[in-house]
Coordinates of C-alpha atoms in Angstrom, one line a residue:
X869 CA -9.4 20.9 23.5
X870 CA -9.6 21.0 19.8
X871 CA -13.0 20.0 18.3
X872 CA -13.5 18.2 15.1
X873 CA -16.5 18.6 12.7
X874 CA -18.6 15.5 12.1
X875 CA -17.7 13.3 9.1
X876 CA -19.8 13.7 6.0
X877 CA -19.7 10.9 3.5
X878 CA -19.7 11.5 -0.2
X879 CA -20.5 7.9 -1.1
X880 CA -23.3 7.0 -3.4
X881 CA -26.3 5.1 -2.1
X882 CA -25.0 2.0 -3.7
X883 CA -21.6 2.3 -2.0
X884 CA -23.2 3.1 1.3
X885 CA -25.0 -0.1 1.0
X886 CA -21.8 -2.0 0.1
X887 CA -20.1 -0.4 3.1
X888 CA -22.9 -1.5 5.3
X889 CA -22.8 -5.1 4.1
X890 CA -19.1 -5.6 3.8
X891 CA -17.6 -3.2 6.4
X892 CA -20.4 -3.1 9.0
X893 CA -20.6 0.7 8.5
X894 CA -23.8 2.4 9.8
X895 CA -24.2 6.0 8.8
X896 CA -26.3 6.6 12.0
X897 CA -23.5 5.6 14.3
X898 CA -20.4 6.3 12.1
X899 CA -19.5 9.6 13.9
X900 CA -19.9 7.9 17.3
X901 CA -17.4 5.3 16.1
X902 CA -15.0 7.9 14.9
X903 CA -15.2 9.9 18.2
X904 CA -14.7 6.7 20.2
X905 CA -11.6 5.9 18.2
X906 CA -10.3 9.5 18.5
X907 CA -10.7 9.4 22.3
X908 CA -8.8 6.1 22.5
X909 CA -6.0 7.5 20.4
X910 CA -5.8 10.7 22.6
X911 CA -5.3 8.4 25.6
X912 CA -2.5 6.4 24.0
X913 CA 0.8 7.3 25.7
X914 CA 3.4 9.0 23.5
X915 CA 1.3 9.0 20.3
X916 CA 0.8 12.1 18.3
X917 CA -1.7 11.1 15.6
X918 CA -3.8 12.9 13.1
X919 CA -7.3 13.1 14.6
X920 CA -9.4 14.5 11.9
X921 CA -12.4 12.4 11.0
X922 CA -11.4 11.9 7.4
X923 CA -8.2 10.2 8.6
X924 CA -9.7 8.0 11.3
X925 CA -12.6 6.7 9.1
X926 CA -10.0 5.0 6.9
X927 CA -8.9 2.8 9.8
X928 CA -12.4 1.9 10.8
X929 CA -13.3 0.9 7.3
X930 CA -10.1 -1.1 6.8
X931 CA -11.0 -3.1 9.9
X932 CA -14.7 -3.3 9.3
X933 CA -15.6 -1.0 12.1
X934 CA -14.1 -3.2 14.8
X935 CA -12.9 -0.7 17.3
X936 CA -10.2 -2.8 18.8
X937 CA -8.7 -3.8 15.5
X938 CA -8.9 -0.2 14.1
X939 CA -7.2 1.2 17.2
X940 CA -4.4 -1.4 16.9
X941 CA -4.0 -0.5 13.2
X942 CA -3.6 3.2 14.1
X943 CA -0.9 2.2 16.6
X944 CA 0.8 -0.1 14.1
X945 CA 0.6 2.6 11.4
X946 CA 2.7 4.9 13.5
X947 CA 4.9 2.3 15.4
X948 CA 6.3 0.9 12.2
X949 CA 7.5 4.4 11.3
X950 CA 9.4 4.6 14.6
X951 CA 10.8 1.1 14.3
X952 CA 12.0 1.7 10.7
X953 CA 13.1 5.3 10.5
X954 CA 15.2 4.7 7.4
X955 CA 12.1 3.7 5.5
X956 CA 10.1 6.8 6.4
X957 CA 12.8 9.5 6.4
X958 CA 12.0 12.2 3.9
X959 CA 8.7 10.6 2.9
X960 CA 7.9 13.3 0.3
X961 CA 7.7 13.2 -3.5
X962 CA 10.7 15.5 -4.0
X963 CA 12.9 13.0 -2.2
X964 CA 12.2 10.2 -4.8
X965 CA 12.8 12.1 -8.0
X966 CA 15.1 9.3 -9.3
X967 CA 12.4 6.6 -9.3
X968 CA 9.7 9.1 -10.5
X969 CA 11.9 9.8 -13.5
X970 CA 12.4 6.1 -14.0
X971 CA 8.6 5.7 -14.5
X972 CA 8.3 2.8 -12.1
X973 CA 4.9 3.5 -10.5
X974 CA 1.6 5.0 -11.6
X975 CA -2.1 4.6 -11.4
X976 CA -4.7 4.0 -14.2
X977 CA -7.1 6.9 -14.8
X978 CA -10.0 4.4 -14.6
X979 CA -10.9 1.8 -12.0
X980 CA -11.3 -1.9 -12.7
X981 CA -14.7 -3.5 -13.3
X982 CA -15.4 -3.5 -9.5
X983 CA -14.6 0.1 -8.9
X984 CA -11.1 -0.5 -7.5
X985 CA -8.2 1.7 -8.2
X986 CA -5.4 0.1 -10.3
X987 CA -1.8 0.7 -9.3
X988 CA 0.8 -0.4 -11.7
X989 CA 4.4 -1.1 -10.6
X990 CA 7.2 -1.8 -13.1
X991 CA 10.3 -2.7 -11.0
X992 CA 12.3 -3.5 -14.2
X993 CA 12.5 0.2 -15.0
X994 CA 14.4 0.8 -11.7
X995 CA 18.2 1.1 -12.0
X996 CA 19.6 -0.2 -8.7
X997 CA 22.9 1.5 -9.4
X998 CA 21.2 4.9 -9.6
X999 CA 18.2 4.8 -7.3
X1000 CA 18.1 3.3 -3.7
X1001 CA 15.6 0.5 -3.2
X1002 CA 14.1 2.5 -0.4
X1003 CA 13.0 5.1 -2.9
X1004 CA 10.8 2.6 -4.7
X1005 CA 9.1 1.8 -1.3
X1006 CA 8.6 5.5 -0.6
X1007 CA 7.1 6.2 -4.0
X1008 CA 4.7 3.3 -3.6
X1009 CA 3.8 4.3 -0.1
X1010 CA 3.1 7.8 -1.1
X1011 CA 1.0 6.6 -3.9
X1012 CA -1.1 4.3 -1.7
X1013 CA -1.4 7.0 0.9
X1014 CA -2.9 9.3 -1.6
X1015 CA -5.2 6.6 -3.1
X1016 CA -6.8 5.8 0.2
X1017 CA -7.9 9.3 0.8
X1018 CA -10.7 8.6 -1.7
X1019 CA -13.8 7.2 0.0
X1020 CA -14.7 4.9 -2.9
X1021 CA -11.3 3.4 -2.6
X1022 CA -11.7 2.9 1.1
X1023 CA -14.7 0.8 0.4
X1024 CA -13.8 -0.9 -2.9
X1025 CA -10.1 -1.4 -2.3
X1026 CA -7.0 -1.4 -4.5
X1027 CA -5.6 -3.9 -7.0
X1028 CA -1.9 -4.0 -7.8
X1029 CA -0.4 -4.9 -11.2
X1030 CA 3.3 -5.8 -11.1
X1031 CA 4.8 -5.9 -14.6
X1032 CA 8.0 -7.9 -14.6
X1033 CA 9.0 -8.0 -18.2
X1034 CA 12.2 -5.9 -17.7
X1035 CA 13.3 -7.3 -14.4
X1036 CA 16.7 -9.0 -14.1
X1037 CA 18.5 -11.0 -11.6
X1038 CA 20.4 -7.8 -10.6
X1039 CA 17.0 -6.3 -9.6
X1040 CA 16.0 -9.4 -7.7
X1041 CA 19.3 -9.7 -5.7
X1042 CA 18.8 -6.1 -4.5
X1043 CA 15.7 -7.0 -2.6
X1044 CA 16.8 -8.6 0.6
X1045 CA 14.5 -11.0 2.6
X1046 CA 14.6 -8.6 5.5
X1047 CA 13.3 -5.8 3.2
X1048 CA 10.6 -8.1 1.9
X1049 CA 9.6 -9.0 5.4
X1050 CA 9.3 -5.4 6.6
X1051 CA 7.4 -4.4 3.5
X1052 CA 5.0 -7.3 3.9
X1053 CA 4.4 -6.5 7.5
X1054 CA 3.7 -2.9 6.8
X1055 CA 1.2 -3.5 4.0
X1056 CA -0.6 -6.3 5.9
X1057 CA -0.5 -5.0 9.5
X1058 CA 0.1 -1.3 9.4
X1059 CA -1.7 0.3 6.5
X1060 CA -5.4 1.2 6.2
X1061 CA -6.1 -0.2 2.8
X1062 CA -8.1 -3.1 1.3
X1063 CA -5.7 -5.0 -1.0
X1064 CA -8.1 -7.0 -3.2
X1065 CA -5.8 -8.6 -5.7
X1066 CA -2.2 -8.7 -6.9
X1067 CA -1.5 -9.5 -10.6
X1068 CA 2.0 -10.5 -11.7
X1069 CA 2.6 -10.1 -15.4
X1070 CA 5.5 -11.3 -17.6
X1071 CA 7.3 -13.0 -14.8
X1072 CA 10.8 -14.2 -15.7
X1073 CA 11.9 -17.8 -15.1
X1074 CA 13.7 -17.0 -11.9
X1075 CA 10.7 -15.3 -10.3
X1076 CA 9.8 -18.5 -8.6
X1077 CA 12.9 -18.2 -6.4
X1078 CA 12.0 -14.6 -5.6
X1079 CA 8.4 -15.4 -4.7
X1080 CA 9.5 -18.2 -2.5
X1081 CA 11.3 -15.7 -0.3
X1082 CA 8.3 -13.2 -0.4
X1083 CA 5.6 -15.8 0.2
X1084 CA 6.8 -16.8 3.7
X1085 CA 5.9 -13.3 4.9
X1086 CA 2.4 -13.2 3.4
X1087 CA -0.8 -14.1 5.0
X1088 CA -2.8 -16.9 3.4
X1089 CA -5.6 -14.4 2.6
X1090 CA -3.2 -12.3 0.5
X1091 CA -1.6 -15.4 -1.2
X1092 CA -5.1 -16.5 -2.3
X1093 CA -5.5 -13.1 -4.0
X1094 CA -2.3 -13.3 -6.1
X1095 CA -2.6 -14.1 -9.8
X1096 CA 0.3 -15.1 -12.0
X1097 CA -0.4 -14.3 -15.7
X1098 CA 3.0 -14.8 -17.4
X1099 CA 2.7 -13.5 -21.0
X1100 CA -1.1 -14.2 -21.0
X1101 CA -1.9 -10.5 -20.7
X1102 CA -5.3 -10.9 -22.2
X1103 CA -6.4 -12.5 -18.9
X1104 CA -6.4 -9.0 -17.4
X1105 CA -9.4 -8.2 -19.6
X1106 CA -11.4 -10.2 -17.1
X1107 CA -10.7 -7.6 -14.4
X1108 CA -10.3 -4.3 -16.4
X1109 CA -12.3 -3.0 -19.3
X1110 CA -10.2 -3.3 -22.4
X1111 CA -10.9 0.3 -23.4
X1112 CA -9.1 1.5 -20.2
X1113 CA -6.3 -1.0 -20.3
X1114 CA -2.9 0.2 -21.7
X1115 CA -1.8 -1.0 -25.1
X1116 CA 1.1 -3.1 -23.7
X1117 CA -1.5 -5.3 -21.9
X1118 CA -3.4 -5.7 -25.2
X1119 CA -5.9 -3.0 -24.3
X1120 CA -7.2 -0.1 -26.3
X1121 CA -5.9 2.8 -24.2
X1122 CA -2.5 4.5 -25.0
X1123 CA 0.7 3.0 -23.6
X1124 CA 1.0 3.4 -19.9
X1125 CA 2.5 6.6 -18.7
X1126 CA 3.3 7.4 -15.1
X1127 CA 3.7 11.1 -15.5
X1128 CA 0.1 12.2 -15.0
X1129 CA 0.0 10.4 -11.7
X1130 CA 3.4 11.5 -10.4
X1131 CA 2.8 15.1 -11.4
X1132 CA -0.4 14.9 -9.4
X1133 CA 1.5 13.4 -6.4
X1134 CA 4.1 16.2 -6.5
X1135 CA 1.3 18.8 -5.8
X1136 CA 0.9 17.3 -2.3
X1137 CA 4.5 17.9 -1.2
X1138 CA 3.6 20.2 1.7
X1139 CA 0.8 17.8 2.8
X1140 CA 3.2 14.8 2.9
X1141 CA 5.8 16.9 4.7
X1142 CA 3.3 18.0 7.3
X1143 CA 2.4 14.4 7.9
X1144 CA 6.0 13.7 9.1
X1145 CA 5.4 15.5 12.4
X1146 CA 3.1 12.7 13.6
X1147 CA 4.1 9.5 15.2
X1148 CA 5.2 7.8 18.4
X1149 CA 7.5 9.8 20.6
X1150 CA 7.6 7.5 23.6
X1151 CA 7.3 3.8 23.0
X1152 CA 9.4 0.8 24.0
X1153 CA 11.8 -0.9 21.7
X1154 CA 10.5 -3.4 19.2
X1155 CA 9.2 -6.6 20.7
X1156 CA 11.2 -9.8 21.0
X1157 CA 8.8 -11.3 18.4
X1158 CA 9.7 -8.7 15.9
X1159 CA 13.4 -9.1 16.6
X1160 CA 13.1 -12.8 16.1
X1161 CA 11.3 -12.3 12.8
X1162 CA 14.0 -10.0 11.6
X1163 CA 16.7 -12.5 12.6
X1164 CA 14.9 -15.2 10.7
X1165 CA 14.7 -13.0 7.6
X1166 CA 18.3 -12.2 7.9
X1167 CA 19.2 -15.9 8.2
X1168 CA 17.9 -16.6 4.7
X1169 CA 19.6 -13.6 3.2
X1170 CA 22.8 -15.4 2.5
X1171 CA 21.3 -18.3 0.7
X1172 CA 19.1 -15.9 -1.3
X1173 CA 22.1 -14.0 -2.5
X1174 CA 24.0 -17.2 -3.4
X1175 CA 21.3 -18.4 -5.8
X1176 CA 22.8 -18.4 -9.3
X1177 CA 20.2 -18.2 -12.0
X1178 CA 21.1 -18.0 -15.6

């Protein structure tokens, strides 16, 4: 049986204390918790999972070292891949060159004032006639997957800035309620990250209709962390030091450029491709509850597409 070296944290004393207070992490028992989770995963029928300590600790931190919740998160992480193969096929940077070239997604070089990574998504730069919607999901998933490898991000979390200044009704209609439902379920139930806040900027007038569709799939905890700024971009200064904020958000840094981040992401092509070999190989079909939720999402698709917004 393969053996795994003990986990060695690189966190500062300050962040170790934060992890203790907020995530119930105890350096003295951390490796025991990791080994317990590993043993449970190894006993899970049909699941081929990564078992290295660096991977498993993400799930423990995401669920505040609650063994049962962390174990369920690992299972959900892989089960959603099996249930949605079209979303995870070719989950590598080279497969999403179209949206990379469109400069949709990137990450700021510096964290926000609370040490959280800042991911910026600009869906208005996406051309639905050229790039599949699924490619935007894939690029964002790859980005988040790389971000959560960082220990500080596992503790501090991630904030998301969604800049909507260029979005049109054509973009909005391309996002079906079923897709929104699946994406919401993935990020809330099947991904080991702490999403601390979401900031919408320069929302168009019709965004209320779009958010009405999305909101029904969001947990109350997430809804409470959403901020709508409109054109009041200076409000972002409360969260991010102005010296690190791009010029288009009335910051002092150069205009936001995704190239540095996506070039970095491309260097991990082989790592992402290797990750595709893991997953569930023997699980039952999706539950009746999941099927019912999908049916409900589909039932509102027609009315969503019929909305006529000038």
